[in-house]
PDB file of C-alpha atoms in Angstrom:
ATOM      1  CA  ARG A   1     -16.567  37.967 -44.326  1.00  0.00           C
ATOM      2  CA  ASP A   2     -16.257  41.307 -42.597  1.00  0.00           C
ATOM      3  CA  ASN A   3     -13.821  42.606 -45.213  1.00  0.00           C
ATOM      4  CA  GLY A   4     -15.633  41.305 -48.256  1.00  0.00           C
ATOM      5  CA  ILE A   5     -13.650  38.085 -48.359  1.00  0.00           C
ATOM      6  CA  LYS A   6     -15.760  35.121 -49.341  1.00  0.00           C
ATOM      7  CA  ILE A   7     -14.391  31.677 -48.533  1.00  0.00           C
ATOM      8  CA  GLN A   8     -15.113  29.070 -51.180  1.00  0.00           C
ATOM      9  CA  GLN A   9     -13.892  25.528 -50.838  1.00  0.00           C
ATOM     10  CA  SER A  10     -12.950  23.407 -53.803  1.00  0.00           C
ATOM     11  CA  ILE A  11     -12.181  19.778 -54.345  1.00  0.00           C
ATOM     12  CA  PRO A  12      -8.446  19.009 -53.922  1.00  0.00           C
ATOM     13  CA  TYR A  13      -6.402  18.592 -57.096  1.00  0.00           C
ATOM     14  CA  THR A  14      -8.983  20.244 -59.359  1.00  0.00           C
ATOM     15  CA  PRO A  15      -7.257  23.377 -60.663  1.00  0.00           C
ATOM     16  CA  GLU A  16      -9.996  23.908 -63.239  1.00  0.00           C
ATOM     17  CA  GLN A  17     -12.194  25.224 -60.430  1.00  0.00           C
ATOM     18  CA  ASN A  18      -9.930  28.258 -60.055  1.00  0.00           C
ATOM     19  CA  SER A  19     -10.319  30.203 -63.291  1.00  0.00           C
ATOM     20  CA  CYS A  20      -7.875  32.979 -62.285  1.00  0.00           C
ATOM     21  CA  ALA A  21      -5.077  30.503 -61.661  1.00  0.00           C
ATOM     22  CA  GLU A  22      -5.889  28.600 -64.840  1.00  0.00           C
ATOM     23  CA  ALA A  23      -5.778  31.817 -66.878  1.00  0.00           C
ATOM     24  CA  ALA A  24      -2.369  32.676 -65.416  1.00  0.00           C
ATOM     25  CA  HIS A  25      -1.044  29.184 -66.220  1.00  0.00           C
ATOM     26  CA  GLN A  26      -2.399  29.428 -69.762  1.00  0.00           C
ATOM     27  CA  ARG A  27      -0.860  32.870 -70.248  1.00  0.00           C
ATOM     28  CA  ARG A  28       2.521  31.659 -68.968  1.00  0.00           C
ATOM     29  CA  GLY A  29       2.332  28.616 -71.252  1.00  0.00           C
ATOM     30  CA  ASP A  30       1.653  30.889 -74.217  1.00  0.00           C
ATOM     31  CA  ILE A  31       4.637  33.065 -73.296  1.00  0.00           C
ATOM     32  CA  VAL A  32       6.876  29.990 -73.031  1.00  0.00           C
ATOM     33  CA  GLN A  33       5.773  28.650 -76.410  1.00  0.00           C
ATOM     34  CA  THR A  34       6.236  32.043 -78.051  1.00  0.00           C
ATOM     35  CA  MET A  35       9.741  32.440 -76.629  1.00  0.00           C
ATOM     36  CA  LEU A  36      10.807  28.973 -77.766  1.00  0.00           C
ATOM     37  CA  ILE A  37       9.406  29.438 -81.271  1.00  0.00           C
ATOM     38  CA  ARG A  38      10.776  32.960 -81.653  1.00  0.00           C
ATOM     39  CA  ALA A  39      14.255  31.918 -80.486  1.00  0.00           C
ATOM     40  CA  GLU A  40      14.074  28.746 -82.623  1.00  0.00           C
ATOM     41  CA  LEU A  41      14.860  26.571 -79.599  1.00  0.00           C
ATOM     42  CA  GLY A  42      13.743  23.036 -78.918  1.00  0.00           C
ATOM     43  CA  MET A  43      11.683  21.633 -76.078  1.00  0.00           C
ATOM     44  CA  GLU A  44      14.852  20.874 -74.107  1.00  0.00           C
ATOM     45  CA  PHE A  45      14.839  24.555 -73.085  1.00  0.00           C
ATOM     46  CA  ILE A  46      11.271  24.552 -71.749  1.00  0.00           C
ATOM     47  CA  ALA A  47      12.370  24.705 -68.079  1.00  0.00           C
ATOM     48  CA  GLU A  48      14.542  27.770 -68.675  1.00  0.00           C
ATOM     49  CA  ALA A  49      11.823  29.426 -70.754  1.00  0.00           C
ATOM     50  CA  ASN A  50       9.290  28.752 -67.990  1.00  0.00           C
ATOM     51  CA  ILE A  51      11.531  30.374 -65.365  1.00  0.00           C
ATOM     52  CA  HIS A  52      12.085  33.366 -67.623  1.00  0.00           C
ATOM     53  CA  ALA A  53       8.348  33.675 -68.340  1.00  0.00           C
ATOM     54  CA  ARG A  54       7.583  33.705 -64.606  1.00  0.00           C
ATOM     55  CA  PHE A  55      10.191  36.430 -64.143  1.00  0.00           C
ATOM     56  CA  LEU A  56       8.741  38.497 -66.989  1.00  0.00           C
ATOM     57  CA  MET A  57       5.239  38.169 -65.574  1.00  0.00           C
ATOM     58  CA  SER A  58       6.431  39.371 -62.169  1.00  0.00           C
ATOM     59  CA  ILE A  59       8.097  42.527 -63.538  1.00  0.00           C
ATOM     60  CA  THR A  60       5.335  43.442 -65.986  1.00  0.00           C
ATOM     61  CA  ILE A  61       2.943  46.210 -64.931  1.00  0.00           C
ATOM     62  CA  LYS A  62      -0.517  44.862 -64.150  1.00  0.00           C
ATOM     63  CA  ARG A  63      -3.441  46.492 -65.988  1.00  0.00           C
ATOM     64  CA  ASN A  64      -5.443  48.087 -63.206  1.00  0.00           C
ATOM     65  CA  LYS A  65      -2.748  48.271 -60.567  1.00  0.00           C
ATOM     66  CA  GLN A  66      -0.080  50.504 -62.187  1.00  0.00           C
ATOM     67  CA  MET A  67       2.490  48.384 -60.327  1.00  0.00           C
ATOM     68  CA  THR A  68       4.429  45.264 -61.085  1.00  0.00           C
ATOM     69  CA  GLY A  69       3.754  42.026 -59.257  1.00  0.00           C
ATOM     70  CA  TYR A  70       7.093  42.445 -57.515  1.00  0.00           C
ATOM     71  CA  GLU A  71       6.167  45.952 -56.325  1.00  0.00           C
ATOM     72  CA  MET A  72       2.853  44.693 -54.933  1.00  0.00           C
ATOM     73  CA  LEU A  73       4.729  42.382 -52.561  1.00  0.00           C
TER      74      LEU A  73
END
């Protein structure tokens, strides 16, 4: 609380209560679908597309940070 951190508890196994995480999952799902459609690949490549989408999201510059997710680590 001293540093502006507010602890909020949520019910276990209810990801819809975390809108930031849900938005990230939705964005990654959209990237995966776009890659599969664009490359004309079937759903059997969804695991590889998901891994690649996570990688792309980690090396993409964030809007207000001017750094990639990897650089922020």
